[in-house]
Amino acid sequence: MTTLHPDKITADRLAGRARPATESMHDPVIGDGTLIDDPGVRPPLVLNGRTFGEVTDIVCGYAENAPPRWWLPAFMTAFGIAQLGGLFILYLVITGIGTWGLNNQVDWAWDITNFVFWIGIGHAGTLISAILCLFKQKWRTAINRSAEAMTIFAVICAATFPGIHIGRQWAAWMLFPIPNANQIWPNFRSPLLWDVFAVSTYATVSLLFWYMGMIPDLATLRDRADLRLRKMASGPILLPIVPVRVDAIRAYVYGFLSLGWRFSARHWHRYEVAYLVLAGISTPLVLSVHSIVSFDFATSIVPGWHTTIFPPYFVAGAIFGGFAMVLLLLIPARALYKNFADFVTLRHIENMAKIVLLTGMMVGFAYAMEFFIAWYGGNKFELDVFLQNRAQGPYAWAYWTMISCNVISPQIFWSKKMRTSTIAVFVVAFLVTIGMWFERFVIIVTSLHRAYLPGEWHMFWPTPVDIMIFVGSFGTFLTLFLLFMKFLPVFAISELKAVLPQASPHWDGYGHGHGHGHGHSNHDHSHANHANKEAH
Amino acid sequence: MSVAPLYVTESGRPLHGVLAEFANPADLVHAAEKVRDAGYTKWDCHSPFPVHGMEDAMGVKRTKLPLMAAVVGLSMACAGFGMQAWMNMDYHMVVQGKPYVAWEAFVPITFEIGILFTAFTTLIGMLALNGLPRHSHPLFSKDRFLACSDDAFFIAIEATDRRFDPAKTRELLRAAGAKSVELVEE
């Protein structure tokens, strides 16, 4: 058996026994070692036997070096689209929401569809940072930072839509319990107000969680800039006239943000406890947020909305769509950024594909259950909404797009080959993103557009303002994500180091006891044993 | 008025303490156990990531942070409920025939407010207990110390510790397996 454990590669490298990485990386059974199914062998979380210093260099390198050549054009395009969306929002605010395709019957359409779509995408980030943390899923360390960033940017995009859909946007502050001239308070018995509190709490807590996780990594960036300044090896002065070095700005900004973090063990202790507390409260929070979003619909008496399955169904759908978005962002980043694939391994892609499959099945079950209850409940209006209208009515194409993208397309993930093919995963993630947008569209518009009397039946068609504001939200999202990729630590550096095999105080690659010079024969011996154990 | 420093370096500046570098997490943990057993109190380890088992090795007591977060979170949840009840009593408005204090309908916002303030307490409390934000620290004056944000492991013992002795403390750290031991000025 030639199962070469990647820990051994690290051990050899640290002991100075260099071994070309390519030689060990091609085992016909396990590939690079990450896809191994033997429960006795832990798949490596970081490939190529990276040392602590290399992890720092790679992650900080993204923030410190010039971005790849595609970055600037991509950023300018995304930023341009965001600006265009902003212009259409301005037009909307000046003119009124009559510029959307809304009518007397369909008074919620793309605005709330986009809101639920974006807020749902955010949920995967919280799931990765909080729920997987509580379950001690160590593979999350490679993706949590970027997924949390995605959460915040998605919530920013989401918050735009309820903000602009209220018609008189300058009165948006009345959503909050602030004393006003009419001496009335918001209606606390309305799910729409619950939503205000849920989404603003979610945005705040996600931001705090993301920021707290970044403090040590920002301190790493600060120290590196500071060291270069002290050694005067800090590159050119920013502009010919302004005598400021880039590293001085970095040391200042990262230094401000890292709050004087000095990697103290006493600090780390409180930091880890704080992390656990935040993970513990974010878990019920993320479940509550999308439950409350679903209450916007479920507590009404509109057929098609008034169902008790909505909260779990919405939460599962949110995680489903969110993981698809994480994959859509990380698979290209993995291909485009150097060394990215050392941290986001095929195992990560496979695990996420499994979660997509699982949550896709949960969503599929909910779709089926809605139909079953519509029939079993004996309410003919509800049955009509589902059977006659959604599945066969004028929006049937949207319904069946949703079914094929969300229920059928993830089924290819039963095959391990598909789960580990980045192209297949990317295509499915793309389809799921489309499908999840259509899910919200189907729920909202097909329930509204045909009320009890045929005289009230209207179709909804989007106007260019609808479309451009939605497209603009993608521009905003990508702009923020590209800025994140350029200026912030894309991986949780300290967490990645902590999952390296050599981070354990019991790791035998160091040899036990004090000596490092005399332990080499011991080294080899212990590793021979180690390798033998694995061969069984 | 500042107290005269107990120790000064050759340049006449007050001594902050000694800084010892260790090769890896295992050495750091073993050395921390020795420093703990020698009875030091004003000392700290510095590592690029939280090392497993370090709390025991250093004898750090478990933080009260979760308790603080729970107390503030629960109080603010109660306050949030009170806010909703009071606002509904302050301006009577019948909605859907529900009572003014319809507690079932107040649950979501009560919960969200509790979570929000727990999160604030956790982050701010963690920083406050750590004495952060802090503008500077004597250790940062050592170029080598900055490597602990990369791949270096340190123990720093402060000169204000009751048991501190420039010669003996350095000897203890060397015996504990330090790669290098140096003095840090205030």
Coordinates of N, CA and C in Angstrom, one line a residue, chain B residues 62-141:
Chain B
R62 N -10.6 30.0 33.4 CA -11.6 30.2 32.4 C -12.2 31.5 32.5
T63 N -12.4 32.2 31.3 CA -12.9 33.6 31.3 C -14.3 33.6 31.7
K64 N -14.7 34.8 32.2 CA -16.1 35.0 32.6 C -16.9 35.5 31.5
L65 N -16.3 35.6 30.3 CA -17.0 36.2 29.2 C -18.4 35.7 28.9
P66 N -18.6 34.3 28.8 CA -19.9 33.8 28.5 C -20.9 34.3 29.5
L67 N -20.6 34.4 30.8 CA -21.5 34.8 31.8 C -21.9 36.3 31.5
M68 N -20.9 37.1 31.2 CA -21.2 38.5 30.9 C -22.2 38.6 29.7
A69 N -21.9 37.8 28.7 CA -22.7 37.9 27.5 C -24.1 37.4 27.8
A70 N -24.2 36.4 28.7 CA -25.6 35.9 29.0 C -26.4 36.9 29.8
V71 N -25.7 37.5 30.8 CA -26.4 38.5 31.6 C -26.9 39.6 30.8
V72 N -26.0 40.2 30.0 CA -26.4 41.3 29.1 C -27.5 40.9 28.1
G73 N -27.2 39.8 27.5 CA -28.2 39.3 26.4 C -29.6 39.1 27.0
L74 N -29.7 38.4 28.1 CA -31.0 38.2 28.7 C -31.6 39.5 29.2
S75 N -30.9 40.4 29.8 CA -31.5 41.6 30.3 C -32.0 42.4 29.1
M76 N -31.2 42.5 28.0 CA -31.6 43.3 26.9 C -32.8 42.6 26.2
A77 N -32.9 41.3 26.2 CA -34.1 40.6 25.7 C -35.3 41.0 26.5
C78 N -35.2 41.1 27.8 CA -36.3 41.5 28.7 C -36.7 43.0 28.3
A79 N -35.6 43.8 28.2 CA -35.9 45.2 27.9 C -36.6 45.3 26.5
G80 N -36.2 44.5 25.6 CA -36.8 44.5 24.3 C -38.3 44.1 24.4
F81 N -38.6 43.1 25.2 CA -40.0 42.8 25.4 C -40.7 43.9 26.0
G82 N -40.1 44.5 27.0 CA -40.7 45.6 27.7 C -41.0 46.8 26.8
M83 N -40.0 47.0 25.8 CA -40.2 48.1 24.9 C -41.4 47.9 24.0
Q84 N -41.6 46.7 23.6 CA -42.8 46.4 22.7 C -44.1 46.5 23.5
A85 N -44.1 46.0 24.7 CA -45.3 46.1 25.5 C -45.6 47.5 25.8
W86 N -44.6 48.3 26.2 CA -44.9 49.7 26.6 C -45.3 50.5 25.3
M87 N -44.7 50.3 24.2 CA -45.1 51.0 23.0 C -46.5 50.7 22.6
N88 N -46.9 49.5 22.8 CA -48.3 49.1 22.4 C -49.3 49.7 23.4
M89 N -48.9 49.9 24.7 CA -49.7 50.5 25.7 C -49.8 52.0 25.5
D90 N -48.6 52.5 25.1 CA -48.5 54.0 24.9 C -49.4 54.5 23.8
Y91 N -49.5 53.8 22.7 CA -50.4 54.2 21.7 C -51.3 53.0 21.3
H92 N -52.5 53.0 21.8 CA -53.4 51.9 21.6 C -53.8 51.8 20.1
M93 N -53.5 50.7 19.5 CA -54.0 50.5 18.1 C -54.4 49.0 18.0
V94 N -55.6 48.8 17.6 CA -56.1 47.5 17.5 C -55.7 46.9 16.1
V95 N -54.9 45.8 16.1 CA -54.5 45.3 14.8 C -55.0 43.8 14.9
Q96 N -55.8 43.5 13.9 CA -56.3 42.1 13.7 C -56.9 41.6 15.0
G97 N -57.5 42.4 15.8 CA -58.2 42.0 17.0 C -57.4 41.4 18.0
K98 N -56.0 41.5 17.9 CA -55.1 41.0 18.9 C -55.1 41.8 20.1
P99 N -54.8 41.3 21.3 CA -54.6 42.1 22.5 C -53.4 43.0 22.3
Y100 N -53.4 44.1 23.2 CA -52.3 45.1 23.0 C -51.0 44.4 23.3
V101 N -50.9 43.7 24.5 CA -49.7 43.0 24.8 C -49.8 41.5 24.3
A102 N -49.7 41.3 23.0 CA -49.8 40.0 22.4 C -48.4 39.4 22.5
W103 N -48.1 38.7 23.6 CA -46.7 38.3 23.8 C -46.2 37.4 22.7
E104 N -47.1 36.6 22.1 CA -46.6 35.6 21.1 C -46.0 36.4 19.9
A105 N -46.6 37.5 19.6 CA -46.1 38.3 18.5 C -44.9 39.0 18.8
F106 N -44.5 39.2 20.1 CA -43.3 39.9 20.5 C -42.1 39.0 20.5
V107 N -42.3 37.7 20.4 CA -41.2 36.8 20.6 C -40.0 37.0 19.6
P108 N -40.3 37.2 18.3 CA -39.2 37.3 17.3 C -38.3 38.5 17.7
I109 N -38.9 39.7 17.9 CA -38.1 40.9 18.2 C -37.4 40.8 19.5
T110 N -38.0 40.2 20.5 CA -37.4 40.0 21.8 C -36.1 39.1 21.6
F111 N -36.3 38.1 20.8 CA -35.1 37.2 20.5 C -34.0 37.9 19.8
E112 N -34.4 38.7 18.8 CA -33.4 39.3 18.0 C -32.6 40.4 18.8
I113 N -33.3 41.1 19.7 CA -32.6 42.1 20.5 C -31.7 41.4 21.4
G114 N -32.1 40.3 22.0 CA -31.2 39.6 22.9 C -30.0 39.1 22.2
I115 N -30.1 38.6 21.0 CA -28.9 38.1 20.2 C -28.0 39.3 19.9
L116 N -28.6 40.4 19.5 CA -27.8 41.6 19.1 C -26.9 42.0 20.2
F117 N -27.5 42.1 21.4 CA -26.7 42.7 22.5 C -25.7 41.6 23.1
T118 N -26.1 40.3 22.9 CA -25.1 39.3 23.3 C -23.9 39.4 22.4
A119 N -24.1 39.6 21.1 CA -23.0 39.7 20.2 C -22.1 40.9 20.5
F120 N -22.7 42.1 20.8 CA -21.9 43.3 21.1 C -21.1 43.0 22.4
T121 N -21.8 42.4 23.4 CA -21.1 42.2 24.7 C -19.9 41.2 24.5
T122 N -20.1 40.2 23.7 CA -19.1 39.2 23.4 C -17.8 39.9 22.8
L123 N -18.0 40.7 21.8 CA -16.9 41.3 21.1 C -16.2 42.4 22.0
I124 N -17.1 43.3 22.5 CA -16.5 44.4 23.3 C -15.9 43.8 24.6
G125 N -16.6 42.8 25.2 CA -16.1 42.3 26.5 C -14.8 41.5 26.3
M126 N -14.7 40.8 25.1 CA -13.4 40.1 24.9 C -12.3 41.1 24.7
L127 N -12.5 42.2 24.0 CA -11.5 43.2 23.8 C -11.2 43.9 25.2
A128 N -12.2 44.2 25.9 CA -12.0 44.9 27.2 C -11.2 44.0 28.2
L129 N -11.6 42.8 28.3 CA -10.8 41.9 29.2 C -9.4 41.7 28.7
N130 N -9.2 41.8 27.4 CA -7.8 41.7 26.9 C -7.0 43.0 27.0
G131 N -7.7 44.1 27.4 CA -7.0 45.4 27.5 C -6.8 45.9 26.1
L132 N -7.6 45.6 25.2 CA -7.5 46.2 23.8 C -8.7 47.1 23.6
P133 N -8.7 48.0 22.6 CA -7.5 48.3 21.8 C -6.4 49.0 22.6
R134 N -5.2 48.8 22.2 CA -4.1 49.3 22.8 C -3.2 49.9 21.8
H135 N -2.7 51.1 22.0 CA -2.0 51.8 20.9 C -0.6 51.1 20.7
S136 N 0.1 50.8 21.8 CA 1.4 50.2 21.6 C 1.7 49.3 22.7
H137 N 2.8 48.6 22.6 CA 3.2 47.7 23.6 C 4.8 47.5 23.5
P138 N 5.5 47.5 24.7 CA 6.9 47.4 24.6 C 7.4 46.2 23.7
L139 N 6.7 45.1 23.7 CA 7.2 44.0 22.9 C 7.3 44.3 21.4
F140 N 6.4 45.2 20.9 CA 6.5 45.5 19.5 C 7.8 46.2 19.1
S141 N 8.6 46.7 20.1 CA 9.8 47.3 19.7 C 10.9 46.3 19.2

